[in-house]
GROMACS .gro file of C-alpha atoms in nm:
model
  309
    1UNK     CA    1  18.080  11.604  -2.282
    2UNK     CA    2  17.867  11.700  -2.527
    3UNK     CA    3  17.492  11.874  -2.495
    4UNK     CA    4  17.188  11.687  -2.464
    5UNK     CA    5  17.026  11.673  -2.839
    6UNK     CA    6  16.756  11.949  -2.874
    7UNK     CA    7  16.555  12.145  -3.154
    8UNK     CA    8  16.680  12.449  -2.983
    9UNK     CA    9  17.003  12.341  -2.968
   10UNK     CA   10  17.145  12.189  -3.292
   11UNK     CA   11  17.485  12.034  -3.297
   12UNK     CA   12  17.728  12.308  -3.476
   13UNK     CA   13  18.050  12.406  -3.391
   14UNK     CA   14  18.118  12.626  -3.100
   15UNK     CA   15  18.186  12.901  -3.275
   16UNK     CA   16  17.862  12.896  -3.457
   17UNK     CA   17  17.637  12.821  -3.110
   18UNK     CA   18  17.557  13.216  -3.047
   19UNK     CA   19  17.391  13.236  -3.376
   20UNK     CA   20  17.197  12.850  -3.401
   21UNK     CA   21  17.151  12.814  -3.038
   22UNK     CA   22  16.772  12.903  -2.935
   23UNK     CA   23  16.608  13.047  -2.650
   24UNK     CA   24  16.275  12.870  -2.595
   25UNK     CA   25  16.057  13.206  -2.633
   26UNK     CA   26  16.293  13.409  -2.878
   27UNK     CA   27  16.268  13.802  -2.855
   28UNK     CA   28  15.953  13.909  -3.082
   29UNK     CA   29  16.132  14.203  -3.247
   30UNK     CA   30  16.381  14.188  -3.563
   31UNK     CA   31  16.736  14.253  -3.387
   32UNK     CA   32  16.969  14.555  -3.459
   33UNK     CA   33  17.281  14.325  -3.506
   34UNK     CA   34  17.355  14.249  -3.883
   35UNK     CA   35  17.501  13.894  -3.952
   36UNK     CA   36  17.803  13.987  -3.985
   37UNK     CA   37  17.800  14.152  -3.606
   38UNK     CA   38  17.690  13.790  -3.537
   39UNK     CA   39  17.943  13.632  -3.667
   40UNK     CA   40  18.216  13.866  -3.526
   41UNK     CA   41  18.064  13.686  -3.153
   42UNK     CA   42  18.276  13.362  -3.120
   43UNK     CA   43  18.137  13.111  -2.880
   44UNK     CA   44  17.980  13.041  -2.567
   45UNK     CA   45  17.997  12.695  -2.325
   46UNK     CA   46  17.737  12.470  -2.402
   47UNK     CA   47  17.434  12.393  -2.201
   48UNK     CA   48  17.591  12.060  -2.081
   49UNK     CA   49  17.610  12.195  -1.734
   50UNK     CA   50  17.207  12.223  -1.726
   51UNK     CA   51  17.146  11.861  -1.904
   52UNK     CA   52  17.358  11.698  -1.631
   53UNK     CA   53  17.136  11.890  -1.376
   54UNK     CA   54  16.780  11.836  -1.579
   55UNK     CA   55  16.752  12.220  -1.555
   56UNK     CA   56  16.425  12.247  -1.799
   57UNK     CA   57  16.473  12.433  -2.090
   58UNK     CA   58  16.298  12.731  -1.994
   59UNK     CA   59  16.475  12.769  -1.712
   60UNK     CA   60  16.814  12.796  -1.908
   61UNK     CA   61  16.698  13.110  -1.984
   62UNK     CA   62  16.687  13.420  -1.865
   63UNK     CA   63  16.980  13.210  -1.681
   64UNK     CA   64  16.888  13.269  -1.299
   65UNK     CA   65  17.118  13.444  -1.045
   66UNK     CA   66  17.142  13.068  -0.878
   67UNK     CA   67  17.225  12.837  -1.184
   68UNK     CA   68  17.509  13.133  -1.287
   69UNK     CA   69  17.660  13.140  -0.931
   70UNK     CA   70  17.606  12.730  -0.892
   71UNK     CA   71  17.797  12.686  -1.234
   72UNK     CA   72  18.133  12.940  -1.167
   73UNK     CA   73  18.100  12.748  -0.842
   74UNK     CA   74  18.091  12.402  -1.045
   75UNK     CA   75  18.369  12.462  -1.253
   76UNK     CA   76  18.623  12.633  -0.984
   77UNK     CA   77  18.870  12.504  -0.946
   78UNK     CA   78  18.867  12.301  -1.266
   79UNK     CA   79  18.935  12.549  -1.483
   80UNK     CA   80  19.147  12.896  -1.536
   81UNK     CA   81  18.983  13.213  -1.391
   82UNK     CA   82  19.061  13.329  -1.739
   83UNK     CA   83  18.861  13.064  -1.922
   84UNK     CA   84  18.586  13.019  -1.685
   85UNK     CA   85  18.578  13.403  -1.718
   86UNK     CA   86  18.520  13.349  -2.079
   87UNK     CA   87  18.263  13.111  -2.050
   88UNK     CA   88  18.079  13.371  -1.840
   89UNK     CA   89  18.125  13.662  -2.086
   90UNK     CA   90  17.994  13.378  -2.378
   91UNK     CA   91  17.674  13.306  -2.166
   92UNK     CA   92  17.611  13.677  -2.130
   93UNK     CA   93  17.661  13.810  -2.493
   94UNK     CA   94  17.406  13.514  -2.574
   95UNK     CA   95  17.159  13.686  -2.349
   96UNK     CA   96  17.181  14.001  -2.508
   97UNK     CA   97  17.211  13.807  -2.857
   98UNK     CA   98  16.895  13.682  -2.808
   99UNK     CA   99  16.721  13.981  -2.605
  100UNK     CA  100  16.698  13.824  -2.292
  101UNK     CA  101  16.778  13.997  -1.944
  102UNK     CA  102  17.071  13.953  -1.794
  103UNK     CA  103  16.965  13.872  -1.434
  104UNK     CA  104  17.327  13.849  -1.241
  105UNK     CA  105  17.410  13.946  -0.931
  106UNK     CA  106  17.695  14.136  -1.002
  107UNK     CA  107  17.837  14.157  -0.660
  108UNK     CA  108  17.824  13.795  -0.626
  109UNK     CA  109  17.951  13.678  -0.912
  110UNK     CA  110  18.270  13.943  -0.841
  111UNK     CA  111  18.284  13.703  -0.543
  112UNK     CA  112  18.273  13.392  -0.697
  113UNK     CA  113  18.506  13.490  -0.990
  114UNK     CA  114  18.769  13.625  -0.730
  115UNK     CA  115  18.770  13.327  -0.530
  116UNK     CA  116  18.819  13.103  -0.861
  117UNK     CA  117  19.129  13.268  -0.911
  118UNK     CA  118  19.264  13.125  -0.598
  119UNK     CA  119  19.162  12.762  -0.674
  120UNK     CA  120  19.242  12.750  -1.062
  121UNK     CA  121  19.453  12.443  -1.126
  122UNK     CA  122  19.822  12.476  -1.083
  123UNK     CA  123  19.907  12.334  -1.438
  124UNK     CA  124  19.662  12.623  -1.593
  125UNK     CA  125  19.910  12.860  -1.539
  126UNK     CA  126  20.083  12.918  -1.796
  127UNK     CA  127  20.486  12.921  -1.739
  128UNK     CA  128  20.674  13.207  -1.799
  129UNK     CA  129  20.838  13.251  -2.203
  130UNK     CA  130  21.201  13.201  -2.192
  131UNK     CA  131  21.331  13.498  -2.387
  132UNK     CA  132  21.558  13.526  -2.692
  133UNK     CA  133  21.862  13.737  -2.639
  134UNK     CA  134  22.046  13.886  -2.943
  135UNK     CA  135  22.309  13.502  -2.894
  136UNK     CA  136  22.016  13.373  -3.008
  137UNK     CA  137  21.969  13.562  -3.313
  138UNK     CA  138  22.300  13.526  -3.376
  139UNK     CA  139  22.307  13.133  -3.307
  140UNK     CA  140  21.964  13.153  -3.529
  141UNK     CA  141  22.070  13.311  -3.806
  142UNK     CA  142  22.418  13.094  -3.922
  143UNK     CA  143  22.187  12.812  -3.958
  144UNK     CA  144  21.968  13.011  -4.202
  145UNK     CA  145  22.054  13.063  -4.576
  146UNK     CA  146  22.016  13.444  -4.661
  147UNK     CA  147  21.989  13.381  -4.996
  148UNK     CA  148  21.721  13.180  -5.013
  149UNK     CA  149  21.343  13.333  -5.023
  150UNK     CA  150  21.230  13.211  -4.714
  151UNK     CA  151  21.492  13.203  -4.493
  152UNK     CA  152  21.561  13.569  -4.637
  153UNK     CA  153  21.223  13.633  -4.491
  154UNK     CA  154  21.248  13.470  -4.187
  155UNK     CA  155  21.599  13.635  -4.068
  156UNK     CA  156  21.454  13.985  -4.156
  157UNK     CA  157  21.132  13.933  -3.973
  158UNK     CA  158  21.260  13.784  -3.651
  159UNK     CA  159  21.524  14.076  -3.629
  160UNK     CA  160  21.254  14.343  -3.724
  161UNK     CA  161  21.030  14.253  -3.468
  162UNK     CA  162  21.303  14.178  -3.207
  163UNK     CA  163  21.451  14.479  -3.253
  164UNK     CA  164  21.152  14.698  -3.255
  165UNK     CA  165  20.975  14.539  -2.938
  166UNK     CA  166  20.705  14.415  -3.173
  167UNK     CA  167  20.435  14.154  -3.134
  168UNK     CA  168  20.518  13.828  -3.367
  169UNK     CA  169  20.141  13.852  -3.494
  170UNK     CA  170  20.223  14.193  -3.608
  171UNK     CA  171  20.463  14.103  -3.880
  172UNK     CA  172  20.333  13.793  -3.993
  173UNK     CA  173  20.004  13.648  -4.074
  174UNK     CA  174  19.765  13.405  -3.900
  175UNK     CA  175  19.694  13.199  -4.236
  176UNK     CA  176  19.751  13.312  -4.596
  177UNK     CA  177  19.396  13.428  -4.645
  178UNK     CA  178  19.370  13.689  -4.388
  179UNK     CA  179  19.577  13.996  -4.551
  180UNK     CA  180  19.398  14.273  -4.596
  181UNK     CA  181  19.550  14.531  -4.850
  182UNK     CA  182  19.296  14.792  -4.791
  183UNK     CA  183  19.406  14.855  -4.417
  184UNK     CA  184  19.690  15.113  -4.459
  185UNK     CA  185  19.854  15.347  -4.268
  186UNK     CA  186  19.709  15.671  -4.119
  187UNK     CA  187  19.852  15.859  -4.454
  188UNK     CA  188  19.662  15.584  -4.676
  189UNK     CA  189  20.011  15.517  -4.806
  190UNK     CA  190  20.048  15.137  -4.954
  191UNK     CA  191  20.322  15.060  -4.725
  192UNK     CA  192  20.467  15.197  -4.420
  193UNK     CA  193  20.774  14.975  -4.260
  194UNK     CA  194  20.741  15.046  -3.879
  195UNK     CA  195  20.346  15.191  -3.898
  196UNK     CA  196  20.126  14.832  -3.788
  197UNK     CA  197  19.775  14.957  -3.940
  198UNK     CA  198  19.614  14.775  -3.650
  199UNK     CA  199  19.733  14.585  -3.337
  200UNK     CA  200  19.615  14.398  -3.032
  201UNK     CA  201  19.565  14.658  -2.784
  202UNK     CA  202  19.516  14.934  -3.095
  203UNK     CA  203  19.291  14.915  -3.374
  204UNK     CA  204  19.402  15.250  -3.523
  205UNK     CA  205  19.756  15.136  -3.536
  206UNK     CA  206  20.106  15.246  -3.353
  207UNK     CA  207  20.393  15.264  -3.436
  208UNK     CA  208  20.730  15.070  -3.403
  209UNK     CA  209  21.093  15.182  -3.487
  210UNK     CA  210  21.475  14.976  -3.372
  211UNK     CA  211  21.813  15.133  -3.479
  212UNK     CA  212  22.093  14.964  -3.675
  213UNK     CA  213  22.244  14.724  -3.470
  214UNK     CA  214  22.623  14.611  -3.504
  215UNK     CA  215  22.684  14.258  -3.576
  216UNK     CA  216  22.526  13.989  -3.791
  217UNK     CA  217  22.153  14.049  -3.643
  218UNK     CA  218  22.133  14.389  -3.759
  219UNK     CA  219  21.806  14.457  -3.867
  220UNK     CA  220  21.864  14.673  -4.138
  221UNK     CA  221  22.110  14.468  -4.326
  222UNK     CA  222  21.894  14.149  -4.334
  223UNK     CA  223  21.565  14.367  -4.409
  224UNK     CA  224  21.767  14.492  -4.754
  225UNK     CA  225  21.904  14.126  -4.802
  226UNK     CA  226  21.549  14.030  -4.759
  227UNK     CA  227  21.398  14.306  -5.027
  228UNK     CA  228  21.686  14.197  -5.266
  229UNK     CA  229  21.618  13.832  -5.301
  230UNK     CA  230  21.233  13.893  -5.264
  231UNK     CA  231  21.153  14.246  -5.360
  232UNK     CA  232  20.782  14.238  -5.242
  233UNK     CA  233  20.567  14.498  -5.411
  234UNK     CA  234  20.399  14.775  -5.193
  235UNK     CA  235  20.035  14.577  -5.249
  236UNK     CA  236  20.184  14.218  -5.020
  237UNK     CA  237  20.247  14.228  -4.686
  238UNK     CA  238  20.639  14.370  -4.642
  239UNK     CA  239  20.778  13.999  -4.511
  240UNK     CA  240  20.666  13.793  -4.850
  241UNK     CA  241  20.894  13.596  -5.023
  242UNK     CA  242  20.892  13.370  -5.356
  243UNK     CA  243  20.742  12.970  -5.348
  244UNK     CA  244  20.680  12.785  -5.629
  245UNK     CA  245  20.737  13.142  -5.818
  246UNK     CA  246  20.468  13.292  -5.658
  247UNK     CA  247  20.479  13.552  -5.359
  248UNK     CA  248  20.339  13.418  -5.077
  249UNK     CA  249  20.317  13.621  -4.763
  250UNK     CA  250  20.492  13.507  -4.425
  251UNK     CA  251  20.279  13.313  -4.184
  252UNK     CA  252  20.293  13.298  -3.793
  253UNK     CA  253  20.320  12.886  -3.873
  254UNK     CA  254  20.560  12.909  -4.148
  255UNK     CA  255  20.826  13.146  -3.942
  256UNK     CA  256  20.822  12.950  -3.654
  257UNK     CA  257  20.869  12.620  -3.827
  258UNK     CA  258  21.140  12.752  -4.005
  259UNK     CA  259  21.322  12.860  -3.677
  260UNK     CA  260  21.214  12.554  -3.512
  261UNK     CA  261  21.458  12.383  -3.758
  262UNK     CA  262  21.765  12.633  -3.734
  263UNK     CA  263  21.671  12.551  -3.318
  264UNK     CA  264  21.714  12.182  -3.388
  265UNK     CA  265  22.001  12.192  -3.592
  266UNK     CA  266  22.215  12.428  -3.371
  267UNK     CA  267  22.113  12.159  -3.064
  268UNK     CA  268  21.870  12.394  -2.863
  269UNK     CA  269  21.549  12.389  -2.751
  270UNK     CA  270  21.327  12.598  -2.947
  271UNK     CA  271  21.176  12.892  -2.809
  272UNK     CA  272  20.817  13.023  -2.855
  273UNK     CA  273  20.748  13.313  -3.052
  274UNK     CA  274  20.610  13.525  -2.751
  275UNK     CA  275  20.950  13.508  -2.652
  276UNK     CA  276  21.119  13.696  -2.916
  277UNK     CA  277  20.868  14.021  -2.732
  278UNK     CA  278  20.987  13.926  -2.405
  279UNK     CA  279  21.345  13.934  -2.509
  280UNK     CA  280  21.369  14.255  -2.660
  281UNK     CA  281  21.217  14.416  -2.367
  282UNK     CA  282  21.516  14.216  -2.113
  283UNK     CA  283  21.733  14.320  -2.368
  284UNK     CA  284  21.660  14.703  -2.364
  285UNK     CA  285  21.656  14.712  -2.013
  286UNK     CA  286  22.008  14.514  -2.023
  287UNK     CA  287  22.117  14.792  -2.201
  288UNK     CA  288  22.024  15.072  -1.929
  289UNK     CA  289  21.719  15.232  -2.085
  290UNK     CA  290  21.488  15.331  -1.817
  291UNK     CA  291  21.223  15.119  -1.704
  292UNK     CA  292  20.870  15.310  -1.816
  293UNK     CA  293  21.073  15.363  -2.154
  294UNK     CA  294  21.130  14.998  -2.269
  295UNK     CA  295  20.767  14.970  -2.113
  296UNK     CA  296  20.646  15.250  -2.408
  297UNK     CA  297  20.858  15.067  -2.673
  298UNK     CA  298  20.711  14.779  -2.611
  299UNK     CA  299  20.379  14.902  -2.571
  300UNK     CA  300  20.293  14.739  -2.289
  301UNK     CA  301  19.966  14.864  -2.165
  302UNK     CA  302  20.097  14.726  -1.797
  303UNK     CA  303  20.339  14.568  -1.578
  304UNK     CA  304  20.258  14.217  -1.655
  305UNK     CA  305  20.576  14.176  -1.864
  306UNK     CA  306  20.747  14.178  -1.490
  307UNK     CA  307  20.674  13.827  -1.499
  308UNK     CA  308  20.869  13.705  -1.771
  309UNK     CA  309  21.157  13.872  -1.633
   0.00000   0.00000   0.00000
C-alpha cells in the first residue's frame, strides 16, 4: 500500500519521511533541531490511511482527535500493540517536527491503545528464545577451529558474553562501519574488557564481569586463545580478528553465521542470539544465585526475562 502521489509528500524511504514529508502550511519560524537531530528521528506510517479515506490534505494535519482514535481503531487488531504504538509515537514526533499541535486526547487514546493489546494478532507475538546452556557451548565449540582467526573470535565472544550476562549487540557490531573508537570508557582508557562504553538501556555505559569457568567453555582460556591468534590492538573493537590480512572487527551477522554452521554440523537447530542472554540468566539461577542478583547481572531493568524461563 503505498501513499497517494503528492508535492507534499514525495516518495523516499521511510526513514527519510519525517524530514521530506510536508505539512500543507509549514511552521513560519526556522526550527531549533539541527539536521543531524533530524536525522537521528527514524520514520513514521505513511498517510495511506487518509488517501484510502479522501481525508483532504489539510485535514491530515494538525491530525484531529477523531482521525487518530479512528486509525489505532483501524489497525487493531491487525497489528502488534508494540508496532501500532510506534506508528503513533512516528505521527506525533512529525507534529512536533513540523511545529504543529498535537491535538490527542490522551485519555482516549490510553483506551484505545489498551484495548489493542488485547486484539493484537496471535502470530505477532513473538515466541519465547530457547536458551543456550553451557552443553551448548560445549557442543558449539568442538565444531569450531581455535586456531583459526575467526572461529578464535567467535568461541571467545560467545563465551564472554554468555558468561557475563551480556547483550550479543554489546560485543559485536551491527555492520563494519559503525565502530566508534572515540567512545571509551569512563577513565578515557582505549580499552576496557568488561566496561561496554554505551548500552541499550545505558548510554553512559555499565559494566559486565564472569569468573573462570572449568571446562572447555571457559571464558578466559578462549579470550587468551583468541588475543594470541589475533592480537587486536587497543584502537579495534576487542573481538577482531585477521581476513584477507586485514583486521576486521566481529559483526552481529558474521558471529551468528558462523555458529549457525557449527549448529548445522553438530545436527541441531540453531538458536538465536537473544538466547545466549536468556541462557546465562537460567543458568545462574541453575546455579542457586538469588533471584534479584542474576536480575542485576543481567541488567535487567524488569521482570520480563520471567518469560523466557
Amino acid at each position: 500500500m503505498a501513499p497517494r502521489p503528492s508535492q507534499l509528500r514525495p516518495h523516499c524511504l521511510a526513514r527519510e519521511r519525517l524530514i521530506k514529508w510536508r505539512p500543507v502550511c509549514p511552521r513560519t519560524t526556522a526550527p531549533h533541531l539541527s539536521e543531524e537531530d533530524l536525522v537521528r528521528i527514524f520514520r513514521v506510517l505513511s498517510f495511506s490511511f487518509c488517501n484510502i479515506r479522501n481525508i483532504p490534505d489539510d485535514a491530515h494535519c494538525p491530525a484531529s482527535p477523531d482521525i487518530i482514535s479512528s486509525f489505532l481503531a483501524t489497525m487493531a487488531g491487525n497489528y502488534a500493540s508494540g508496532t501500532l504504538s510506534n506508528y503513533l509515537h512516528g505521527i506525533r514526533a512529525w507534529h512536533i517536527l513540523h511545529g504543529l499541535p498535537w491535538l490527542v486526547n490522551e485519555a482516549e487514546t490510553t483506551a484505545l491503545m489498551t484495548a489493542a493489546i488485547h486484539l493484537q494478532p496471535p502470530l505477532s507475538r513473538r515466541k519465547p528464545r530457547l536458551p543456550y546452556t553451557c552443553d551448548t557451548l560445549g557442543t558449539l565449540l568442538h565444531h569450531l577451529d581455535l586456531s583459526l582467526p575467526l572461529d578464535a573470535t567467535v568461541a571467545a565472544c560467545l563465551t564472554t558474553t554468555f558468561y557475563s550476562a551480556a547483550r550479543l549487540g554489546e560485543f559485536t557490531l551491527a555492520n563494519l562501519g559503525c565502530f566508534d573508537p572515540d567512545v571509551r570508557d569512563r577513565n578515557n582508557l582505549e580499552q576496557t574488557m568488561f566496561f561496554i562504553p554505551k548500552t541499550k538501556t545505558n548510554v553512559h555505559g555499565e559494566d559486565v564481569f564472569w569468573a573462570t569457568q572449568s571446562g572447555p567453555s571457559d571464558p578466559q582460556a578462549l579470550l587468551d586463545n583468541h588475543f594470541k591468534i589475533n592480537n587486536p590492538p587497543l584502537s579495534q573493537p576487542i573481538f577482531s580478528y585477521t581476513c584477507n590480512g586485514k583486521l576486521r572487527p566481529l559483526t552481529k551477522s558474521a558471529f551468528l553465521a558462523r555458529l549457525h554452521k557449527a549448529f548445522k554440523e553438530a545436527k541441531l537447530k540453531p538458536l538465536q542470539g537473544h538466547g545466549i542472554h536468556i541462557g546465562s540468566t537460567l543458568e545462574y539461577l541453575l546455579r542457586g544465585i538469588p533471584f534479584d542478583v542474576v536480575k542485576t547481572i543481567g541488567r535487567w531493568k524488569s521482570d520480563a526475562f520471567i518469560l523466557y524461563l
